[in-house]
mmCIF file of C-alpha atoms and ligand atoms in Angstrom:
data_model
loop_
_atom_site.group_PDB
_atom_site.id
_atom_site.type_symbol
_atom_site.label_atom_id
_atom_site.label_comp_id
_atom_site.label_asym_id
_atom_site.label_seq_id
_atom_site.Cartn_x
_atom_site.Cartn_y
_atom_site.Cartn_z
ATOM 1 C CA MET A 1 47.610 -42.095 50.514
ATOM 2 C CA THR A 2 44.203 -40.351 50.740
ATOM 3 C CA SER A 3 42.277 -40.749 54.091
ATOM 4 C CA THR A 4 39.847 -42.701 52.228
ATOM 5 C CA GLU A 5 42.578 -45.469 50.766
ATOM 6 C CA ARG A 6 43.816 -45.119 54.586
ATOM 7 C CA SER A 7 41.031 -45.877 56.163
ATOM 8 C CA ILE A 8 40.140 -48.952 53.534
ATOM 9 C CA ALA A 9 43.378 -50.418 54.195
ATOM 10 C CA ALA A 10 43.220 -50.188 58.322
ATOM 11 C CA ALA A 11 39.761 -51.891 57.499
ATOM 12 C CA GLU A 12 40.619 -54.498 55.274
ATOM 13 C CA GLU A 13 44.084 -55.293 57.715
ATOM 14 C CA HIS A 14 41.892 -55.478 61.133
ATOM 15 C CA SER A 15 38.633 -56.638 60.055
ATOM 16 C CA ALA A 16 37.266 -60.394 58.499
ATOM 17 C CA HIS A 17 36.368 -59.961 54.868
ATOM 18 C CA ASN A 18 32.548 -61.320 55.345
ATOM 19 C CA TYR A 19 31.609 -57.604 53.528
ATOM 20 C CA HIS A 20 32.918 -56.603 49.805
ATOM 21 C CA PRO A 21 32.075 -52.891 50.985
ATOM 22 C CA LEU A 22 32.445 -50.218 48.193
ATOM 23 C CA PRO A 23 34.779 -47.833 48.722
ATOM 24 C CA VAL A 24 33.228 -45.026 50.006
ATOM 25 C CA VAL A 25 34.193 -44.203 53.731
ATOM 26 C CA VAL A 26 31.385 -42.647 55.219
ATOM 27 C CA ALA A 27 31.728 -39.964 57.791
ATOM 28 C CA THR A 28 28.251 -38.005 58.399
ATOM 29 C CA ALA A 29 25.016 -38.163 57.221
ATOM 30 C CA GLN A 30 21.325 -36.633 57.197
ATOM 31 C CA GLY A 31 18.433 -37.325 55.105
ATOM 32 C CA ALA A 32 18.837 -39.092 52.016
ATOM 33 C CA TRP A 33 22.229 -37.677 51.949
ATOM 34 C CA MET A 34 26.119 -39.025 53.112
ATOM 35 C CA THR A 35 29.528 -37.284 53.490
ATOM 36 C CA ASP A 36 32.149 -39.134 53.232
ATOM 37 C CA VAL A 37 35.588 -38.242 54.785
ATOM 38 C CA GLU A 38 37.058 -36.247 52.214
ATOM 39 C CA GLY A 39 33.323 -33.824 51.599
ATOM 40 C CA ARG A 40 31.993 -35.567 48.877
ATOM 41 C CA ARG A 41 28.472 -36.412 49.265
ATOM 42 C CA TYR A 42 26.658 -39.342 48.423
ATOM 43 C CA LEU A 43 23.107 -39.603 47.869
ATOM 44 C CA ASP A 44 21.605 -43.272 49.638
ATOM 45 C CA MET A 45 19.467 -45.239 47.825
ATOM 46 C CA LEU A 46 20.334 -48.289 49.826
ATOM 47 C CA ALA A 47 19.003 -46.796 53.711
ATOM 48 C CA GLY A 48 20.446 -49.438 55.277
ATOM 49 C CA TYR A 49 18.790 -52.338 53.823
ATOM 50 C CA SER A 50 15.783 -50.159 54.845
ATOM 51 C CA ALA A 51 17.385 -50.224 58.448
ATOM 52 C CA LEU A 52 16.918 -46.454 57.640
ATOM 53 C CA ASN A 53 13.702 -45.709 56.472
ATOM 54 C CA PHE A 54 12.496 -42.528 57.633
ATOM 55 C CA GLY A 55 15.854 -41.318 57.215
ATOM 56 C CA HIS A 56 19.690 -40.607 58.599
ATOM 57 C CA GLY A 57 19.746 -38.347 61.606
ATOM 58 C CA ASN A 58 16.052 -38.314 61.667
ATOM 59 C CA ARG A 59 15.345 -35.023 64.333
ATOM 60 C CA ARG A 60 12.557 -36.693 66.096
ATOM 61 C CA LEU A 61 14.119 -40.050 66.375
ATOM 62 C CA ILE A 62 17.573 -38.703 67.500
ATOM 63 C CA ASP A 63 15.683 -36.551 69.601
ATOM 64 C CA ALA A 64 13.705 -39.362 71.337
ATOM 65 C CA ALA A 65 16.848 -41.004 72.041
ATOM 66 C CA ARG A 66 18.715 -38.574 73.486
ATOM 67 C CA ALA A 67 15.668 -37.841 75.997
ATOM 68 C CA GLN A 68 16.181 -41.348 77.122
ATOM 69 C CA LEU A 69 19.990 -41.327 77.190
ATOM 70 C CA ASP A 70 19.525 -39.049 79.840
ATOM 71 C CA ARG A 71 16.977 -41.234 81.859
ATOM 72 C CA VAL A 72 17.706 -45.165 82.162
ATOM 73 C CA THR A 73 19.576 -46.824 78.856
ATOM 74 C CA LEU A 74 19.482 -50.592 80.030
ATOM 75 C CA THR A 75 17.915 -52.563 82.917
ATOM 76 C CA SER A 76 17.756 -55.698 81.652
ATOM 77 C CA ARG A 77 14.648 -57.847 81.937
ATOM 78 C CA ALA A 78 15.310 -58.598 85.189
ATOM 79 C CA PHE A 79 13.427 -56.190 86.454
ATOM 80 C CA HIS A 80 10.596 -54.249 84.405
ATOM 81 C CA HIS A 81 10.894 -50.273 82.783
ATOM 82 C CA ASP A 82 8.800 -47.469 82.291
ATOM 83 C CA ARG A 83 8.679 -47.627 78.407
ATOM 84 C CA PHE A 84 8.336 -51.661 78.350
ATOM 85 C CA ALA A 85 4.996 -51.951 78.436
ATOM 86 C CA ASP A 86 3.762 -49.018 76.343
ATOM 87 C CA PHE A 87 6.136 -50.438 73.876
ATOM 88 C CA CYS A 88 4.698 -53.508 73.183
ATOM 89 C CA ALA A 89 1.253 -51.965 73.627
ATOM 90 C CA GLU A 90 1.438 -49.662 71.087
ATOM 91 C CA LEU A 91 3.500 -52.460 68.366
ATOM 92 C CA ALA A 92 0.863 -54.768 69.122
ATOM 93 C CA ALA A 93 -1.918 -52.537 68.193
ATOM 94 C CA LEU A 94 -0.171 -51.323 65.276
ATOM 95 C CA CYS A 95 0.300 -54.588 64.061
ATOM 96 C CA GLY A 96 -2.861 -55.579 65.401
ATOM 97 C CA MET A 97 -2.180 -58.027 67.528
ATOM 98 C CA GLU A 98 -1.889 -58.971 70.685
ATOM 99 C CA MET A 99 1.477 -59.640 72.044
ATOM 100 C CA VAL A 100 5.600 -58.293 71.569
ATOM 101 C CA LEU A 101 8.261 -60.096 72.320
ATOM 102 C CA PRO A 102 11.055 -57.808 71.694
ATOM 103 C CA MET A 103 14.711 -58.800 70.537
ATOM 104 C CA ASN A 104 18.142 -56.804 68.789
ATOM 105 C CA THR A 105 18.566 -57.977 65.479
ATOM 106 C CA GLY A 106 16.323 -60.012 62.522
ATOM 107 C CA ALA A 107 17.999 -63.074 62.921
ATOM 108 C CA GLU A 108 17.522 -62.895 66.594
ATOM 109 C CA ALA A 109 13.368 -62.529 65.632
ATOM 110 C CA VAL A 110 13.306 -65.135 63.455
ATOM 111 C CA GLU A 111 15.195 -67.659 65.543
ATOM 112 C CA THR A 112 12.430 -66.593 68.311
ATOM 113 C CA ALA A 113 9.705 -67.100 65.226
ATOM 114 C CA VAL A 114 10.966 -70.575 64.691
ATOM 115 C CA LYS A 115 11.123 -71.185 68.582
ATOM 116 C CA THR A 116 8.156 -70.011 69.379
ATOM 117 C CA ALA A 117 6.277 -72.113 66.349
ATOM 118 C CA ARG A 118 7.674 -75.156 67.391
ATOM 119 C CA LYS A 119 6.729 -74.454 71.086
ATOM 120 C CA TRP A 120 2.575 -73.821 69.923
ATOM 121 C CA GLY A 121 3.515 -77.134 68.049
ATOM 122 C CA TYR A 122 4.085 -79.019 70.925
ATOM 123 C CA ARG A 123 1.869 -77.614 73.425
ATOM 124 C CA VAL A 124 -0.903 -76.073 71.356
ATOM 125 C CA LYS A 125 -1.423 -78.047 68.102
ATOM 126 C CA GLY A 126 0.065 -81.697 69.648
ATOM 127 C CA VAL A 127 2.863 -82.586 67.407
ATOM 128 C CA PRO A 128 5.021 -85.206 68.507
ATOM 129 C CA ASP A 129 7.986 -84.247 70.391
ATOM 130 C CA GLY A 130 10.848 -83.525 67.944
ATOM 131 C CA ARG A 131 8.882 -84.038 64.841
ATOM 132 C CA ALA A 132 7.823 -79.840 64.091
ATOM 133 C CA LYS A 133 8.515 -79.256 60.869
ATOM 134 C CA ILE A 134 8.723 -75.511 59.656
ATOM 135 C CA VAL A 135 7.872 -75.092 55.460
ATOM 136 C CA VAL A 136 10.252 -72.244 54.178
ATOM 137 C CA ALA A 137 10.938 -70.757 50.484
ATOM 138 C CA ASP A 138 14.086 -71.010 47.984
ATOM 139 C CA ASN A 139 15.876 -67.829 47.603
ATOM 140 C CA ASN A 140 14.617 -66.767 51.216
ATOM 141 C CA PHE A 141 17.097 -64.385 53.540
ATOM 142 C CA HIS A 142 15.757 -64.598 57.254
ATOM 143 C CA GLY A 143 19.336 -63.500 58.533
ATOM 144 C CA ARG A 144 22.247 -65.381 59.547
ATOM 145 C CA THR A 145 22.600 -67.873 62.063
ATOM 146 C CA THR A 146 23.454 -71.644 62.184
ATOM 147 C CA THR A 147 19.792 -72.761 62.284
ATOM 148 C CA ILE A 148 18.256 -69.703 59.907
ATOM 149 C CA ILE A 149 21.006 -70.636 57.169
ATOM 150 C CA SER A 150 20.268 -73.644 57.482
ATOM 151 C CA PHE A 151 17.710 -73.427 55.729
ATOM 152 C CA SER A 152 19.199 -70.713 53.224
ATOM 153 C CA THR A 153 19.467 -72.133 49.463
ATOM 154 C CA ASP A 154 22.386 -69.587 48.837
ATOM 155 C CA PRO A 155 25.412 -71.279 48.967
ATOM 156 C CA GLU A 156 27.845 -68.303 49.827
ATOM 157 C CA ALA A 157 25.382 -68.309 53.069
ATOM 158 C CA ARG A 158 25.382 -71.908 53.362
ATOM 159 C CA ALA A 159 28.403 -73.560 52.567
ATOM 160 C CA ASP A 160 31.060 -74.994 55.319
ATOM 161 C CA PHE A 161 28.749 -73.989 58.479
ATOM 162 C CA GLY A 162 27.394 -77.494 58.867
ATOM 163 C CA PRO A 163 26.124 -79.619 60.356
ATOM 164 C CA TYR A 164 22.790 -77.486 60.085
ATOM 165 C CA THR A 165 19.386 -77.680 62.155
ATOM 166 C CA PRO A 166 17.162 -79.883 60.481
ATOM 167 C CA GLY A 167 13.265 -79.454 60.794
ATOM 168 C CA PHE A 168 12.967 -77.373 57.695
ATOM 169 C CA GLU A 169 11.572 -78.642 54.140
ATOM 170 C CA ILE A 170 12.164 -75.836 50.668
ATOM 171 C CA VAL A 171 9.813 -75.186 48.588
ATOM 172 C CA PRO A 172 10.086 -73.042 45.161
ATOM 173 C CA TYR A 173 8.641 -69.197 46.143
ATOM 174 C CA GLY A 174 5.442 -68.323 45.056
ATOM 175 C CA ASP A 175 4.451 -71.815 44.321
ATOM 176 C CA LEU A 176 1.365 -72.827 46.071
ATOM 177 C CA ALA A 177 0.539 -76.076 44.866
ATOM 178 C CA ALA A 178 4.460 -77.279 46.453
ATOM 179 C CA LEU A 179 3.732 -75.405 49.547
ATOM 180 C CA GLU A 180 0.544 -77.435 49.981
ATOM 181 C CA ALA A 181 2.033 -80.740 49.086
ATOM 182 C CA ALA A 182 4.891 -79.882 51.869
ATOM 183 C CA VAL A 183 2.397 -79.411 54.732
ATOM 184 C CA ASP A 184 1.697 -82.483 56.996
ATOM 185 C CA GLU A 185 0.094 -83.190 59.930
ATOM 186 C CA HIS A 186 3.591 -81.648 61.532
ATOM 187 C CA THR A 187 3.939 -78.777 60.161
ATOM 188 C CA VAL A 188 3.926 -76.336 63.008
ATOM 189 C CA ALA A 189 4.320 -72.625 60.483
ATOM 190 C CA VAL A 190 5.349 -71.488 57.032
ATOM 191 C CA LEU A 191 8.165 -69.238 57.287
ATOM 192 C CA LEU A 192 8.225 -66.459 54.636
ATOM 193 C CA GLU A 193 9.079 -62.715 53.361
ATOM 194 C CA PRO A 194 5.699 -61.330 51.823
ATOM 195 C CA ILE A 195 8.688 -59.747 48.947
ATOM 196 C CA GLN A 196 12.395 -61.403 48.946
ATOM 197 C CA GLY A 197 14.431 -58.347 49.634
ATOM 198 C CA GLU A 198 18.018 -60.063 49.448
ATOM 199 C CA ALA A 199 16.503 -62.418 46.324
ATOM 200 C CA GLY A 200 16.554 -58.997 44.371
ATOM 201 C CA VAL A 201 12.931 -58.272 45.403
ATOM 202 C CA LEU A 202 11.188 -60.707 43.813
ATOM 203 C CA VAL A 203 7.033 -59.979 44.554
ATOM 204 C CA PRO A 204 5.562 -63.289 44.369
ATOM 205 C CA PRO A 205 2.492 -64.037 42.075
ATOM 206 C CA PRO A 206 -0.643 -62.280 42.719
ATOM 207 C CA GLY A 207 -2.952 -64.647 45.419
ATOM 208 C CA TYR A 208 0.015 -66.102 46.490
ATOM 209 C CA LEU A 209 -0.061 -64.847 50.063
ATOM 210 C CA ALA A 210 -3.727 -64.896 50.271
ATOM 211 C CA GLY A 211 -3.431 -68.472 49.320
ATOM 212 C CA VAL A 212 -0.474 -69.252 51.771
ATOM 213 C CA ARG A 213 -3.369 -67.909 54.290
ATOM 214 C CA ARG A 214 -5.986 -69.921 53.444
ATOM 215 C CA LEU A 215 -3.973 -72.723 53.082
ATOM 216 C CA THR A 216 -2.232 -72.475 56.664
ATOM 217 C CA ALA A 217 -5.428 -71.365 58.202
ATOM 218 C CA GLU A 218 -7.296 -74.798 56.914
ATOM 219 C CA ARG A 219 -4.648 -76.918 58.054
ATOM 220 C CA ASN A 220 -3.831 -75.157 61.783
ATOM 221 C CA VAL A 221 -0.461 -74.157 60.870
ATOM 222 C CA LEU A 222 1.305 -70.529 61.676
ATOM 223 C CA PHE A 223 1.634 -68.453 59.043
ATOM 224 C CA ILE A 224 4.884 -66.422 59.885
ATOM 225 C CA ALA A 225 5.830 -62.990 57.531
ATOM 226 C CA ASP A 226 9.223 -62.125 58.249
ATOM 227 C CA GLU A 227 8.759 -57.864 56.999
ATOM 228 C CA ILE A 228 12.375 -57.383 58.308
ATOM 229 C CA GLN A 229 12.781 -55.655 54.864
ATOM 230 C CA SER A 230 9.554 -55.398 53.378
ATOM 231 C CA GLY A 231 7.777 -53.947 56.420
ATOM 232 C CA LEU A 232 7.376 -50.238 57.920
ATOM 233 C CA GLY A 233 6.494 -48.422 55.479
ATOM 234 C CA ARG A 234 8.731 -49.280 52.680
ATOM 235 C CA THR A 235 6.047 -50.640 49.920
ATOM 236 C CA GLY A 236 3.729 -48.262 50.792
ATOM 237 C CA LYS A 237 1.841 -49.808 53.543
ATOM 238 C CA THR A 238 2.937 -50.576 57.226
ATOM 239 C CA PHE A 239 3.206 -53.755 56.016
ATOM 240 C CA ALA A 240 4.180 -55.966 52.526
ATOM 241 C CA CYS A 241 0.932 -58.108 53.541
ATOM 242 C CA GLU A 242 -1.287 -55.319 53.470
ATOM 243 C CA HIS A 243 -1.235 -55.447 49.674
ATOM 244 C CA GLU A 244 -3.003 -58.646 49.729
ATOM 245 C CA ASP A 245 -5.101 -57.943 52.515
ATOM 246 C CA VAL A 246 -3.403 -60.690 54.552
ATOM 247 C CA VAL A 247 -2.680 -60.964 57.985
ATOM 248 C CA PRO A 248 -0.505 -63.107 58.971
ATOM 249 C CA ASP A 249 -0.498 -64.960 62.649
ATOM 250 C CA MET A 250 2.776 -63.644 63.367
ATOM 251 C CA TYR A 251 5.182 -60.293 62.126
ATOM 252 C CA VAL A 252 8.869 -60.507 62.568
ATOM 253 C CA LEU A 253 10.109 -56.785 62.363
ATOM 254 C CA GLY A 254 13.881 -55.597 62.571
ATOM 255 C CA LYS A 255 15.677 -53.080 61.126
ATOM 256 C CA ALA A 256 13.572 -49.988 60.107
ATOM 257 C CA LEU A 257 12.005 -50.737 63.808
ATOM 258 C CA GLY A 258 15.171 -49.256 65.041
ATOM 259 C CA GLY A 259 14.830 -46.346 63.300
ATOM 260 C CA GLY A 260 18.465 -46.628 62.142
ATOM 261 C CA VAL A 261 19.502 -45.384 65.617
ATOM 262 C CA VAL A 262 19.790 -48.941 67.536
ATOM 263 C CA PRO A 263 19.110 -52.230 66.206
ATOM 264 C CA VAL A 264 15.509 -53.236 67.253
ATOM 265 C CA SER A 265 13.673 -56.299 66.360
ATOM 266 C CA ALA A 266 10.895 -58.075 67.708
ATOM 267 C CA VAL A 267 8.051 -61.362 66.955
ATOM 268 C CA VAL A 268 4.168 -59.571 67.666
ATOM 269 C CA SER A 269 1.503 -62.621 67.478
ATOM 270 C CA SER A 270 -1.762 -63.406 69.553
ATOM 271 C CA GLN A 271 -1.868 -64.423 73.560
ATOM 272 C CA ASP A 272 -2.327 -68.277 71.758
ATOM 273 C CA VAL A 273 0.794 -68.235 69.839
ATOM 274 C CA LEU A 274 3.035 -65.902 72.376
ATOM 275 C CA GLY A 275 1.123 -66.846 75.403
ATOM 276 C CA VAL A 276 3.313 -70.511 75.167
ATOM 277 C CA TYR A 277 6.486 -69.018 76.857
ATOM 278 C CA ARG A 278 6.950 -69.385 80.773
ATOM 279 C CA PRO A 279 9.753 -67.664 82.369
ATOM 280 C CA GLY A 280 13.152 -68.488 81.604
ATOM 281 C CA GLU A 281 12.395 -70.238 78.397
ATOM 282 C CA HIS A 282 13.435 -67.347 76.060
ATOM 283 C CA GLY A 283 15.068 -64.266 76.715
ATOM 284 C CA SER A 284 17.918 -61.817 75.800
ATOM 285 C CA THR A 285 19.694 -59.539 77.638
ATOM 286 C CA PHE A 286 19.256 -56.146 75.705
ATOM 287 C CA GLY A 287 15.753 -57.198 74.176
ATOM 288 C CA GLY A 288 13.234 -54.633 74.603
ATOM 289 C CA ASN A 289 15.916 -52.416 76.388
ATOM 290 C CA PRO A 290 14.772 -48.202 77.591
ATOM 291 C CA LEU A 291 16.819 -47.339 75.145
ATOM 292 C CA ALA A 292 15.240 -49.045 71.907
ATOM 293 C CA CYS A 293 11.922 -49.116 73.274
ATOM 294 C CA ALA A 294 12.264 -45.173 73.701
ATOM 295 C CA VAL A 295 13.053 -44.968 69.594
ATOM 296 C CA ALA A 296 11.004 -47.957 68.525
ATOM 297 C CA LEU A 297 7.827 -45.582 70.124
ATOM 298 C CA GLU A 298 8.829 -42.865 68.495
ATOM 299 C CA VAL A 299 8.985 -44.834 64.682
ATOM 300 C CA ILE A 300 5.499 -46.505 66.005
ATOM 301 C CA ALA A 301 4.245 -42.697 66.106
ATOM 302 C CA ILE A 302 6.063 -42.006 62.947
ATOM 303 C CA LEU A 303 4.369 -44.658 61.336
ATOM 304 C CA ARG A 304 0.602 -44.329 62.609
ATOM 305 C CA SER A 305 0.593 -40.691 60.761
ATOM 306 C CA GLY A 306 0.684 -42.587 57.390
ATOM 307 C CA GLU A 307 2.579 -40.258 55.902
ATOM 308 C CA TYR A 308 5.833 -42.278 54.991
ATOM 309 C CA GLN A 309 3.937 -44.793 53.758
ATOM 310 C CA GLU A 310 2.079 -42.420 51.362
ATOM 311 C CA ARG A 311 5.108 -40.776 50.003
ATOM 312 C CA ALA A 312 6.525 -44.682 49.240
ATOM 313 C CA THR A 313 3.485 -45.273 47.804
ATOM 314 C CA GLU A 314 3.639 -41.923 45.501
ATOM 315 C CA LEU A 315 7.636 -41.957 45.336
ATOM 316 C CA GLY A 316 7.625 -45.630 44.530
ATOM 317 C CA ASP A 317 4.921 -45.286 41.976
ATOM 318 C CA HIS A 318 7.292 -42.365 40.322
ATOM 319 C CA LEU A 319 10.162 -44.973 40.562
ATOM 320 C CA HIS A 320 8.942 -47.742 39.146
ATOM 321 C CA HIS A 321 7.419 -45.404 36.169
ATOM 322 C CA GLU A 322 10.627 -44.690 35.481
ATOM 323 C CA LEU A 323 12.462 -47.654 35.543
ATOM 324 C CA VAL A 324 10.373 -49.257 33.180
ATOM 325 C CA ARG A 325 11.177 -47.134 30.884
ATOM 326 C CA LEU A 326 15.214 -48.364 30.937
ATOM 327 C CA THR A 327 14.096 -51.596 30.397
ATOM 328 C CA ALA A 328 12.611 -50.302 26.822
ATOM 329 C CA SER A 329 16.662 -49.242 26.408
ATOM 330 C CA GLY A 330 17.527 -52.780 26.510
ATOM 331 C CA ALA A 331 20.183 -51.864 29.217
ATOM 332 C CA VAL A 332 17.809 -53.185 32.245
ATOM 333 C CA THR A 333 16.162 -56.903 31.177
ATOM 334 C CA ALA A 334 13.790 -56.444 34.042
ATOM 335 C CA VAL A 335 12.772 -54.377 37.113
ATOM 336 C CA ARG A 336 10.583 -55.676 40.035
ATOM 337 C CA GLY A 337 9.326 -54.050 43.293
ATOM 338 C CA ARG A 338 6.867 -52.529 45.094
ATOM 339 C CA GLY A 339 6.572 -48.787 46.473
ATOM 340 C CA LEU A 340 10.002 -47.127 47.240
ATOM 341 C CA TRP A 341 11.995 -50.648 46.458
ATOM 342 C CA ALA A 342 13.288 -51.601 43.685
ATOM 343 C CA GLY A 343 14.920 -54.976 41.917
ATOM 344 C CA ILE A 344 16.592 -54.129 38.699
ATOM 345 C CA ASP A 345 18.223 -56.401 36.470
ATOM 346 C CA ILE A 346 21.194 -55.614 34.398
ATOM 347 C CA ALA A 347 21.692 -56.603 31.248
ATOM 348 C CA PRO A 348 25.365 -58.585 31.068
ATOM 349 C CA SER A 349 26.542 -56.592 28.300
ATOM 350 C CA HIS A 350 25.746 -52.997 30.416
ATOM 351 C CA GLY A 351 28.089 -54.791 33.115
ATOM 352 C CA THR A 352 27.742 -56.715 36.328
ATOM 353 C CA GLY A 353 25.594 -55.537 39.482
ATOM 354 C CA ARG A 354 28.755 -54.565 40.823
ATOM 355 C CA GLU A 355 30.199 -52.493 38.048
ATOM 356 C CA ILE A 356 27.186 -50.469 38.123
ATOM 357 C CA SER A 357 27.269 -49.949 41.684
ATOM 358 C CA GLU A 358 30.657 -48.745 41.427
ATOM 359 C CA ARG A 359 29.970 -46.332 38.212
ATOM 360 C CA LEU A 360 27.067 -44.929 40.205
ATOM 361 C CA MET A 361 29.509 -44.530 43.384
ATOM 362 C CA GLU A 362 31.491 -41.997 40.773
ATOM 363 C CA ARG A 363 28.463 -40.277 39.829
ATOM 364 C CA ARG A 364 27.428 -39.975 43.958
ATOM 365 C CA VAL A 365 24.317 -42.215 44.307
ATOM 366 C CA LEU A 366 25.106 -45.460 47.017
ATOM 367 C CA VAL A 367 23.255 -48.532 46.139
ATOM 368 C CA LYS A 368 24.388 -52.535 46.561
ATOM 369 C CA ASP A 369 24.647 -55.151 44.029
ATOM 370 C CA THR A 370 22.916 -58.742 44.793
ATOM 371 C CA HIS A 371 23.281 -61.947 43.117
ATOM 372 C CA GLY A 372 25.815 -61.015 40.184
ATOM 373 C CA SER A 373 23.190 -58.704 37.668
ATOM 374 C CA THR A 374 21.187 -56.822 39.628
ATOM 375 C CA ILE A 375 21.356 -53.687 42.052
ATOM 376 C CA ARG A 376 18.894 -52.655 44.303
ATOM 377 C CA ILE A 377 17.201 -49.180 45.034
ATOM 378 C CA ALA A 378 15.809 -48.774 48.222
ATOM 379 C CA PRO A 379 16.135 -44.960 49.356
ATOM 380 C CA PRO A 380 15.093 -43.563 52.836
ATOM 381 C CA LEU A 381 11.401 -43.208 52.748
ATOM 382 C CA VAL A 382 12.452 -39.198 53.612
ATOM 383 C CA ILE A 383 14.056 -38.598 50.279
ATOM 384 C CA SER A 384 12.554 -35.553 47.798
ATOM 385 C CA LYS A 385 11.067 -36.126 44.593
ATOM 386 C CA GLU A 386 14.561 -34.441 42.578
ATOM 387 C CA ASP A 387 16.302 -36.121 44.597
ATOM 388 C CA LEU A 388 15.261 -39.321 43.611
ATOM 389 C CA ASP A 389 14.776 -37.809 39.756
ATOM 390 C CA TRP A 390 18.866 -36.591 40.132
ATOM 391 C CA GLY A 391 20.012 -40.481 41.499
ATOM 392 C CA LEU A 392 17.889 -41.928 38.386
ATOM 393 C CA GLU A 393 19.571 -39.401 35.827
ATOM 394 C CA GLN A 394 22.840 -40.860 36.945
ATOM 395 C CA LEU A 395 21.584 -44.588 37.140
ATOM 396 C CA ARG A 396 20.739 -43.703 33.119
ATOM 397 C CA ALA A 397 23.790 -42.234 32.960
ATOM 398 C CA VAL A 398 25.631 -45.156 33.522
ATOM 399 C CA LEU A 399 23.320 -47.306 31.851
ATOM 400 C CA GLY A 400 23.865 -44.641 28.553
ATOM 401 C CA SER A 401 20.102 -45.057 28.145
HETATM 402 C C1 PLP B 501 17.851 -58.030 57.076
HETATM 403 C C2 PLP B 501 17.138 -59.094 57.455
HETATM 404 C C3 PLP B 501 17.204 -60.470 58.376
HETATM 405 C C4 PLP B 501 18.175 -60.369 59.346
HETATM 406 O O1 PLP B 501 18.054 -59.467 60.218
HETATM 407 P P1 PLP B 501 19.717 -59.141 61.016
HETATM 408 O O2 PLP B 501 18.936 -57.615 61.654
HETATM 409 O O3 PLP B 501 20.804 -58.779 59.581
HETATM 410 O O4 PLP B 501 20.530 -60.087 61.264
HETATM 411 C C5 PLP B 501 16.094 -61.155 58.337
HETATM 412 N N1 PLP B 501 15.200 -61.407 57.277
HETATM 413 C C6 PLP B 501 14.997 -60.588 56.656
HETATM 414 C C7 PLP B 501 13.547 -59.870 55.258
HETATM 415 C C8 PLP B 501 16.136 -59.558 56.150
HETATM 416 O O5 PLP B 501 16.331 -58.267 55.414
#
């Protein structure tokens, strides 16, 4: 047995099978590259679903974490700590908003957004108690908690986890008329991904986000943008909403906010909205801890330079130019995305998404399939053009085009 086989067998025996990882066992990583336990190097074209936008072992982020490790790592919110105010102020400024509520994982931030919208609905909008409604889109992915999967349309994510949380209405993504019809006097929020990541990197039709903004503003409904995967540089902008010059009422952030070092998530909004909270009404033991704040502050500083947004735009243009050429070969039926982010539908004649992912792994490129026939490409934004081209060459080779 190789050490890879031993590791995988032990993982299969002792961990719940809620994932089906590719058979590679990573030992170390740097930049856009990962090295497995047998010394083989792989190009990371997934970047932890965008949690690793700034690459593995990013020097600035590791240094920020290391410096904080020697000072203080956890206080709980029972006390103030000296990185908290800066983190909240800097993140609010990056978002052009006023207030921050820090959590840890993306799902917790989405839960926080849901709770915040409901509380705002009762206390500010005047919705009768227990009647608040939140409108969401089909094919959404907002996380894995009981409430969040209650408004999922993915049978895998949802089946056998009921009873489900009420208070949500699901409309087709990208359909403004359907959204308009669903919004009523009890609606407190519309919760959307500006680009649907897990669904296969679905970009809504032009004008959709701007239309959602107009409608929600007219009806006194909060527009909540889940930018956990689309935000923080991935699409070439700090926020994917910017592509339509849209500013939502609330950003939900996670993944890259923790720099691939620690989980950091947050809800960012106005004083009117986040100001609804009183002590004791919501919280998290780890939310906004000193280590998380130190790393996220460095992430924010990196984003402020605009350097990675620019890379995502330039390399993304190149990526999409190359991918569109693959559709001509017949191996690929559709390519979607924005910036350094793409969903590629593989023609059934050329294999499933999983099979393509496995063949790419044999060629030392790591990607992840989604929904059967789609593979997703989202390398760290630090990737060089040469490495990206090499990765695309491997993709062309496995597709035989
Ligand atoms: C990953 C993701 C989440 C959930 O984040 P976790 O940290 O896995 O809980 C929520 N929304 C979107 C859009 C995501 O991509």
